[in-house]
Coordinates of C-alpha atoms in Angstrom, one line a residue:
X1 CA 233.9 48.3 293.8
X2 CA 234.5 50.2 290.6
X3 CA 232.1 53.0 289.8
X4 CA 232.8 52.7 286.1
X5 CA 229.8 52.1 283.9
X6 CA 229.5 48.6 282.3
X7 CA 230.2 48.2 278.6
X8 CA 227.1 49.1 276.6
X9 CA 226.5 49.8 272.9
X10 CA 226.7 53.4 271.8
X11 CA 223.5 53.8 269.8
X12 CA 224.3 57.5 269.0
X13 CA 221.8 59.1 271.4
X14 CA 222.9 62.5 272.7
X15 CA 220.9 65.1 274.7
X16 CA 219.4 67.7 272.4
X17 CA 219.9 70.3 275.1
X18 CA 223.2 72.2 275.4
X19 CA 224.2 71.4 279.0
X20 CA 226.9 73.4 280.8
X21 CA 227.7 72.9 284.5
X22 CA 227.3 75.9 286.6
X23 CA 230.6 77.7 287.3
X24 CA 232.3 76.5 290.4
X25 CA 230.3 73.3 290.6
X26 CA 232.2 70.0 291.3
X27 CA 231.4 66.4 290.7
X28 CA 229.0 64.8 288.2
X29 CA 225.7 66.2 287.1
X30 CA 222.8 64.0 285.9
X31 CA 221.1 65.0 282.7
X32 CA 217.7 63.5 281.9
X33 CA 216.2 64.0 278.4
X34 CA 214.0 62.0 276.0
X35 CA 217.2 60.7 274.5
X36 CA 218.2 59.0 277.8
X37 CA 220.0 59.6 281.1
X38 CA 223.5 61.0 280.9
X39 CA 226.3 61.9 283.3
X40 CA 228.1 65.2 282.7
X41 CA 231.5 65.9 284.3
X42 CA 234.3 68.2 283.2
X43 CA 232.8 68.8 279.8
X44 CA 232.4 65.1 279.2
X45 CA 228.9 63.6 278.6
X46 CA 228.6 59.8 279.4
X47 CA 225.5 57.7 278.6
X48 CA 224.0 55.9 281.5
X49 CA 220.9 54.6 279.8
X50 CA 219.7 55.7 276.3
X51 CA 216.2 55.8 274.8
X52 CA 216.3 52.1 273.8
X53 CA 217.3 51.1 277.4
X54 CA 214.4 53.2 278.6
X55 CA 212.0 51.6 276.1
X56 CA 212.9 48.1 277.2
X57 CA 212.6 49.1 280.9
X58 CA 209.2 50.5 280.3
X59 CA 207.7 47.5 278.5
X60 CA 209.3 45.1 281.1
X61 CA 207.4 47.1 283.8
X62 CA 204.2 47.3 281.8
X63 CA 203.9 46.3 278.1
X64 CA 201.3 49.0 277.6
X65 CA 203.9 51.7 278.3
X66 CA 205.7 51.1 274.9
X67 CA 204.5 54.4 273.5
X68 CA 205.9 56.5 276.3
X69 CA 209.3 56.2 274.7
X70 CA 208.8 56.3 271.0
X71 CA 212.4 57.4 270.4
X72 CA 213.6 54.0 271.6
X73 CA 210.9 52.2 269.6
X74 CA 211.7 54.1 266.4
X75 CA 215.4 53.3 266.8
X76 CA 214.6 49.6 267.2
X77 CA 212.5 49.6 264.1
X78 CA 215.1 51.4 262.1
X79 CA 217.8 48.9 263.2
X80 CA 215.7 45.7 263.3
X81 CA 218.1 44.0 260.8
X82 CA 220.8 44.2 263.4
X83 CA 218.6 42.8 266.2
X84 CA 220.1 40.3 268.6
X85 CA 218.7 37.2 270.3
X86 CA 218.1 39.3 273.4
X87 CA 216.1 41.8 271.3
X88 CA 214.0 39.0 270.0
X89 CA 213.5 37.6 273.5
X90 CA 212.4 40.9 274.8
X91 CA 210.1 41.6 271.8
X92 CA 208.4 38.2 272.3
X93 CA 208.0 38.9 276.0
X94 CA 206.5 42.3 275.2
X95 CA 204.1 40.7 272.7
X96 CA 203.0 38.0 275.1
X97 CA 202.4 40.7 277.8
X98 CA 200.4 42.9 275.4
X99 CA 198.2 40.0 274.4
X100 CA 197.6 39.0 278.0
X101 CA 196.6 42.6 278.8
X102 CA 194.4 42.8 275.7
X103 CA 196.5 45.7 274.4
X104 CA 195.9 45.5 270.7
X105 CA 198.0 48.6 269.8
X106 CA 200.9 47.2 271.7
X107 CA 200.6 43.8 270.1
X108 CA 200.6 45.4 266.7
X109 CA 203.7 47.5 267.5
X110 CA 205.6 44.5 268.8
X111 CA 204.6 42.5 265.6
X112 CA 205.9 45.3 263.4
X113 CA 209.3 45.1 265.1
X114 CA 209.3 41.3 264.8
X115 CA 208.4 41.6 261.1
X116 CA 211.4 43.8 260.5
X117 CA 213.8 41.3 262.0
X118 CA 215.8 38.9 259.8
X119 CA 214.2 35.5 259.1
X120 CA 217.2 33.4 260.5
X121 CA 216.8 35.3 263.8
X122 CA 213.1 34.5 264.1
X123 CA 213.9 30.9 263.3
X124 CA 215.9 30.7 266.5
X125 CA 212.7 31.0 268.5
X126 CA 210.4 28.9 266.2
X127 CA 208.8 27.1 269.1
X128 CA 207.8 30.2 271.0
X129 CA 206.6 31.9 267.8
X130 CA 204.4 28.9 267.0
X131 CA 202.9 29.0 270.5
X132 CA 202.0 32.6 270.1
X133 CA 200.7 32.7 266.5
X134 CA 198.9 29.3 266.4
X135 CA 195.9 31.2 267.7
X136 CA 192.8 32.4 265.9
X137 CA 192.1 34.8 268.6
X138 CA 195.4 36.5 268.0
X139 CA 195.4 36.3 264.2
X140 CA 191.8 36.7 263.3
X141 CA 189.3 39.5 263.6
X142 CA 185.5 39.2 263.5
X143 CA 182.9 42.0 263.1
X144 CA 180.5 41.8 266.1
X145 CA 177.1 42.0 264.4
X146 CA 173.7 40.7 265.5
X147 CA 173.8 38.0 262.8
X148 CA 177.3 36.8 263.6
X149 CA 177.3 33.0 264.0
X150 CA 179.4 32.3 267.1
X151 CA 179.5 28.5 266.6
X152 CA 182.6 28.5 264.3
X153 CA 184.4 30.9 266.6
X154 CA 187.1 29.7 269.1
X155 CA 185.9 28.6 272.4
X156 CA 186.3 30.7 275.5
X157 CA 186.4 34.5 275.8
X158 CA 187.5 36.4 272.8
X159 CA 189.0 39.9 273.4
X160 CA 186.8 42.7 272.0
X161 CA 187.8 46.0 270.6
X162 CA 184.8 48.2 269.9
X163 CA 182.8 46.4 267.3
X164 CA 185.4 43.8 266.6
X165 CA 186.5 40.6 268.3
X166 CA 190.0 39.2 268.1
X167 CA 193.4 41.0 267.8
X168 CA 193.4 40.7 264.0
X169 CA 197.1 40.6 263.6
X170 CA 197.0 39.0 260.2
X171 CA 195.2 42.1 259.0
X172 CA 197.3 44.6 260.9
X173 CA 200.8 43.1 260.2
X174 CA 200.4 40.7 257.2
X175 CA 204.1 41.0 256.4
X176 CA 204.9 39.2 259.7
X177 CA 202.6 36.3 258.8
X178 CA 204.2 36.0 255.4
X179 CA 207.6 35.8 257.1
X180 CA 206.3 33.2 259.7
X181 CA 205.0 31.0 256.9
X182 CA 208.6 30.7 255.7
X183 CA 209.9 29.2 259.0
X184 CA 208.5 25.7 258.6
X185 CA 205.7 23.6 256.9
X186 CA 203.9 23.7 260.3
X187 CA 203.9 27.5 260.3
X188 CA 203.0 27.7 256.6
X189 CA 199.9 25.5 257.4
X190 CA 198.9 27.7 260.3
X191 CA 199.2 30.8 258.2
X192 CA 197.3 29.4 255.2
X193 CA 194.4 28.2 257.3
X194 CA 194.2 31.5 259.1
X195 CA 194.3 33.4 255.8
X196 CA 191.5 31.2 254.4
X197 CA 189.3 32.0 257.4
X198 CA 190.1 35.7 257.1
X199 CA 189.0 35.7 253.5
X200 CA 185.7 34.0 254.4
X201 CA 185.0 36.7 256.9
X202 CA 185.8 39.5 254.5
X203 CA 189.1 40.5 256.0
X204 CA 191.3 42.4 253.5
X205 CA 194.7 40.6 252.9
X206 CA 197.6 41.3 250.5
X207 CA 197.7 39.1 247.4
X208 CA 200.5 36.9 248.7
X209 CA 198.3 35.7 251.7
X210 CA 195.3 35.3 249.4
X211 CA 197.4 33.0 247.2
X212 CA 198.4 31.0 250.2
X213 CA 194.8 30.6 251.3
X214 CA 193.9 29.1 247.9

């Protein structure tokens, strides 16, 4: 079996430390830094897994661990226009996991990455996106006050965050909802109804979503 590393994209991550093998040492040395895991041999640094690889490994293990590798997340955000179907699949899995674990911060971070992706790429997973975002609990946010009328609210438990109920993703990442509305008439209807409800409950939205609600 070959011990050569499989082909992987070079995303430009390099250790920020100046590593030199001790004199007289032989074989490979393993270098682990926030930029990734590298193999050093005979003056040559080879990437085994960079910060993006580490980021996806973290969220696959636990979606709440996304912020333990911000170098990888920042790189993905900066290069979202170049995202692949695999990146989209992983991002949706991360978002679904964050919602299931009631991790609002993680859900918002995942949505910011999705919002930065090209519209044609999102269209490739229209069905999965519809299943996630056709949800008032995911999109809306309600202020939990003594006079809150719970009758119009969705049935079943609603995740709570301090004095608020619901993930409120239409408030946190409105640019994603605007992009989703362009995917199909079905998604446009979902977004416009959600925006109208948000306005009724005093949720601040950008003018484009306010116009859709009307």
